[in-house]
Short mmCIF file of C-alpha atoms in Angstrom, two decimals:
data_model
loop_
_atom_site.label_atom_id
_atom_site.label_comp_id
_atom_site.label_asym_id
_atom_site.label_seq_id
_atom_site.Cartn_x
_atom_site.Cartn_y
_atom_site.Cartn_z
CA GLY A 1 7.86 -2.52 -15.72
CA GLU A 2 8.26 -4.31 -12.42
CA ASN A 3 6.10 -7.34 -11.70
CA VAL A 4 5.72 -8.73 -8.18
CA GLU A 5 4.13 -12.10 -7.55
CA GLN A 6 3.13 -13.19 -4.06
CA HIS A 7 2.28 -16.64 -2.71
CA PRO A 8 0.26 -18.06 -1.14
CA SER A 9 -2.89 -15.96 -1.40
CA THR A 10 -4.21 -17.48 1.84
CA LEU A 11 -2.39 -19.17 4.68
CA SER A 12 -3.76 -20.78 7.81
CA VAL A 13 -1.48 -21.79 10.65
CA GLN A 14 -1.97 -22.85 14.24
CA GLU A 15 -0.92 -20.53 17.00
CA GLY A 16 2.74 -21.03 17.75
CA ASP A 17 3.63 -22.33 14.31
CA SER A 18 5.71 -20.43 11.75
CA ALA A 19 4.38 -18.73 8.64
CA VAL A 20 6.29 -18.01 5.44
CA ILE A 21 5.15 -15.76 2.60
CA LYS A 22 7.14 -15.59 -0.62
CA CYS A 23 7.43 -12.94 -3.30
CA THR A 24 9.28 -12.78 -6.59
CA TYR A 25 10.13 -9.71 -8.60
CA SER A 26 11.12 -9.23 -12.21
CA ASP A 27 13.49 -6.26 -12.34
CA SER A 28 16.96 -7.13 -11.10
CA ALA A 29 17.65 -3.44 -10.49
CA SER A 30 15.04 -3.25 -7.69
CA ASN A 31 16.76 -2.44 -4.42
CA TYR A 32 14.11 -1.85 -1.76
CA PHE A 33 11.60 -4.43 -0.53
CA PRO A 34 9.09 -3.50 2.19
CA TRP A 35 6.38 -5.61 3.77
CA TYR A 36 3.08 -4.12 4.89
CA LYS A 37 0.48 -5.59 7.24
CA GLN A 38 -3.18 -4.67 6.91
CA GLU A 39 -5.56 -5.78 9.64
CA LEU A 40 -9.24 -6.04 8.81
CA GLY A 41 -10.67 -2.57 8.28
CA LYS A 42 -7.38 -0.90 9.10
CA ARG A 43 -4.66 0.88 7.17
CA PRO A 44 -1.60 -0.92 5.74
CA GLN A 45 1.41 -0.46 8.03
CA LEU A 46 5.06 -1.12 7.36
CA ILE A 47 6.33 -4.00 9.48
CA ILE A 48 9.78 -4.61 8.05
CA ASP A 49 11.82 -3.77 4.99
CA ILE A 50 15.09 -4.85 3.42
CA ARG A 51 17.49 -3.27 1.02
CA SER A 52 19.48 -5.10 -1.60
CA ASN A 53 22.78 -4.72 0.18
CA VAL A 54 21.73 -7.20 2.89
CA GLY A 55 20.45 -10.76 2.72
CA GLU A 56 18.45 -10.99 5.93
CA LYS A 57 16.90 -8.74 8.52
CA LYS A 58 15.18 -9.62 11.79
CA ASP A 59 12.88 -7.78 14.15
CA GLN A 60 11.74 -9.95 17.07
CA ARG A 61 9.44 -12.64 15.59
CA ILE A 62 9.59 -11.25 12.06
CA ALA A 63 12.37 -11.76 9.54
CA VAL A 64 12.80 -11.05 5.87
CA THR A 65 15.26 -12.78 3.55
CA LEU A 66 16.36 -11.63 0.14
CA ASN A 67 17.89 -13.70 -2.66
CA LYS A 68 19.00 -11.24 -5.32
CA THR A 69 20.21 -13.94 -7.69
CA ALA A 70 16.86 -15.68 -7.73
CA LYS A 71 14.96 -12.39 -7.40
CA HIS A 72 12.82 -13.46 -4.52
CA PHE A 73 12.27 -12.37 -0.95
CA SER A 74 10.32 -13.91 1.88
CA LEU A 75 8.63 -12.93 5.12
CA HIS A 76 9.02 -15.30 8.06
CA ILE A 77 6.86 -15.03 11.18
CA THR A 78 7.76 -17.33 14.06
CA GLU A 79 5.65 -18.26 17.09
CA THR A 80 2.54 -16.89 15.44
CA GLN A 81 -0.15 -15.29 17.58
CA PRO A 82 -3.81 -14.52 16.81
CA GLU A 83 -2.94 -10.82 16.44
CA ASP A 84 -0.73 -11.76 13.49
CA SER A 85 -3.92 -12.52 11.53
CA ALA A 86 -4.04 -9.95 8.71
CA VAL A 87 -3.30 -9.44 5.03
CA TYR A 88 0.39 -9.06 4.27
CA PHE A 89 1.66 -7.25 1.17
CA CYS A 90 5.14 -7.38 -0.27
CA ALA A 91 6.44 -4.66 -2.57
CA ALA A 92 9.44 -3.77 -4.67
CA ASN A 93 10.56 -0.40 -5.92
CA LEU A 94 10.68 0.39 -9.61
CA PRO A 95 14.15 1.72 -10.36
CA GLY A 96 14.42 5.05 -12.07
CA THR A 97 10.99 6.18 -10.93
CA ALA A 98 11.50 7.01 -7.32
CA SER A 99 7.83 7.34 -6.56
CA LYS A 100 6.60 3.90 -7.58
CA LEU A 101 6.29 0.80 -5.47
CA THR A 102 4.84 -2.31 -7.09
CA PHE A 103 2.81 -4.35 -4.63
CA GLY A 104 2.01 -8.04 -4.57
CA THR A 105 -1.59 -9.22 -4.42
CA GLY A 106 -1.45 -9.94 -0.71
CA THR A 107 -1.56 -12.99 1.56
CA ARG A 108 -4.38 -13.44 4.03
CA LEU A 109 -2.86 -15.06 7.12
CA GLN A 110 -5.19 -16.69 9.62
CA VAL A 111 -3.74 -17.83 12.93
CA THR A 112 -6.03 -20.32 14.61
CA LEU A 113 -6.10 -21.24 18.29
CA GLU B 1 -1.65 6.98 14.99
CA THR B 2 0.13 7.57 11.70
CA GLY B 3 -1.09 11.14 11.27
CA VAL B 4 -2.82 10.56 7.92
CA THR B 5 -6.56 11.06 8.06
CA GLN B 6 -9.09 10.48 5.30
CA THR B 7 -12.69 11.59 4.97
CA PRO B 8 -15.24 10.33 4.39
CA ARG B 9 -14.60 6.78 5.52
CA HIS B 10 -17.54 5.52 3.49
CA LEU B 11 -19.17 7.00 0.41
CA VAL B 12 -22.02 5.78 -1.77
CA MET B 13 -22.65 7.66 -4.98
CA GLY B 14 -24.54 7.34 -8.20
CA MET B 15 -22.84 7.40 -11.55
CA THR B 16 -23.91 10.98 -12.22
CA ASN B 17 -22.83 12.39 -8.86
CA LYS B 18 -19.80 14.54 -8.10
CA LYS B 19 -18.02 13.95 -4.83
CA SER B 20 -14.58 14.45 -3.33
CA LEU B 21 -12.31 12.45 -1.07
CA LYS B 22 -10.07 14.33 1.33
CA CYS B 23 -6.73 13.42 2.85
CA GLU B 24 -4.73 15.31 5.43
CA GLN B 25 -1.32 14.58 6.89
CA HIS B 26 0.28 16.15 9.94
CA LEU B 27 3.67 14.49 9.59
CA GLY B 28 5.49 17.24 7.73
CA HIS B 29 5.91 14.98 4.72
CA ASN B 30 6.62 16.30 1.24
CA ALA B 31 5.01 13.58 -0.87
CA MET B 32 1.43 12.36 -0.96
CA TYR B 33 -0.17 9.52 -2.90
CA TRP B 34 -3.52 8.11 -3.93
CA TYR B 35 -3.82 4.31 -4.19
CA LYS B 36 -6.77 2.17 -5.25
CA GLN B 37 -7.32 -1.11 -3.42
CA SER B 38 -9.67 -3.62 -5.03
CA ALA B 39 -10.37 -7.17 -3.90
CA LYS B 40 -7.73 -9.71 -4.94
CA LYS B 41 -5.69 -7.11 -6.82
CA PRO B 42 -2.45 -5.39 -5.92
CA LEU B 43 -2.52 -1.88 -4.55
CA GLU B 44 -2.62 0.37 -7.61
CA LEU B 45 -0.83 3.69 -7.55
CA MET B 46 -3.00 6.42 -9.05
CA PHE B 47 -1.30 9.76 -8.40
CA VAL B 48 1.79 11.13 -6.69
CA TYR B 49 2.35 14.69 -5.55
CA SER B 50 5.70 15.97 -4.42
CA LEU B 51 5.86 19.46 -2.92
CA GLU B 52 2.37 20.08 -4.32
CA GLU B 53 3.42 19.22 -7.88
CA ARG B 54 1.91 16.19 -9.57
CA VAL B 55 4.79 13.92 -10.53
CA GLU B 56 2.99 10.72 -11.42
CA ASN B 57 -0.26 9.95 -13.16
CA ASN B 58 -0.66 6.27 -13.79
CA SER B 59 -3.01 6.38 -16.77
CA VAL B 60 -5.94 7.05 -14.50
CA PRO B 61 -9.26 7.91 -16.24
CA SER B 62 -10.12 11.59 -16.27
CA ARG B 63 -13.19 10.95 -14.13
CA PHE B 64 -10.67 10.96 -11.25
CA SER B 65 -9.17 14.41 -10.70
CA PRO B 66 -6.60 15.01 -7.94
CA GLU B 67 -5.85 18.30 -6.27
CA CYS B 68 -3.06 19.20 -3.87
CA PRO B 69 -3.53 22.76 -2.57
CA ASN B 70 -0.65 22.46 -0.09
CA SER B 71 1.75 19.86 1.23
CA SER B 72 -0.65 18.75 3.97
CA HIS B 73 -3.82 18.24 1.94
CA LEU B 74 -4.75 16.03 -0.99
CA PHE B 75 -8.12 15.65 -2.65
CA LEU B 76 -9.54 13.22 -5.16
CA HIS B 77 -12.48 14.67 -7.07
CA LEU B 78 -14.87 12.11 -8.49
CA HIS B 79 -17.38 12.57 -11.29
CA THR B 80 -19.38 10.27 -13.55
CA LEU B 81 -17.83 7.17 -12.02
CA GLN B 82 -18.55 3.61 -13.06
CA PRO B 83 -19.54 0.67 -10.81
CA GLU B 84 -16.10 -0.87 -11.39
CA ASP B 85 -14.60 2.16 -9.63
CA SER B 86 -16.00 0.83 -6.36
CA ALA B 87 -12.99 0.17 -4.15
CA LEU B 88 -11.06 1.33 -1.11
CA TYR B 89 -9.12 4.50 -1.90
CA LEU B 90 -6.04 4.90 0.23
CA CYS B 91 -4.09 8.06 0.73
CA ALA B 92 -0.46 7.84 1.82
CA SER B 93 2.41 10.17 2.54
CA SER B 94 6.16 9.85 2.76
CA ARG B 95 8.95 12.14 3.87
CA THR B 96 10.14 12.49 0.28
CA ARG B 97 9.10 10.81 -2.94
CA SER B 98 12.18 8.66 -2.88
CA LEU B 99 10.86 5.24 -1.99
CA SER B 100 13.69 4.19 0.22
CA GLY B 101 11.50 5.13 3.13
CA GLU B 102 8.17 4.30 4.69
CA LEU B 103 4.75 5.02 3.28
CA PHE B 104 2.24 6.14 5.91
CA PHE B 105 -1.29 5.22 4.89
CA GLY B 106 -4.63 6.61 5.93
CA GLU B 107 -7.45 4.25 6.80
CA GLY B 108 -9.04 4.70 3.41
CA SER B 109 -12.33 5.82 1.93
CA ARG B 110 -14.61 2.94 0.96
CA LEU B 111 -16.37 4.01 -2.24
CA THR B 112 -19.44 2.30 -3.65
CA VAL B 113 -20.72 3.41 -7.06
CA LEU B 114 -24.29 2.41 -7.81
#
């Protein structure tokens, strides 16, 4: 089955700096890669996603890049703000079983003043 | 708000108790999911229902029993649980069970098994 690895597990950056979280996946047939943000005590929420027919997608300060050859995708947050502090999860779909997403173990991002 | 509500938010139970978690969605979605979230582990898919039919069961122990009486409601019945079952149980819904779209999560039910 699909295996998704996520690094780092924790990340601390100063306000205004950039943050990068990286994920790798094992099944080259995966074609959908969402990122979820979970604030402390809150529900996970989709912040951005990318499909395998594109290499990069941006939404204001957030961007995701996908390298299909290397089977990795990354989340980039620029000009970080304290409200970006949360746990971020990457995921990849498991082809052939439309109902399954495999999640990474999460990255706890702390934005310090 | 995402329109997915879970009750109770917190639950403490003994190993011999029987309890149920409830999930309700008002988004008109056709698929609903139960996930288990444990510390330092990936979100684990437990069950998937599509149009009230169970379509996925990820080798979950029989002490967890799901029920989907209609497309808006999902239950997780719990009995004779173990301490290692303590976790956050998240319900989610999606428009269809094709995962090319967004999962909408509830805020979870924090379960502690004593």
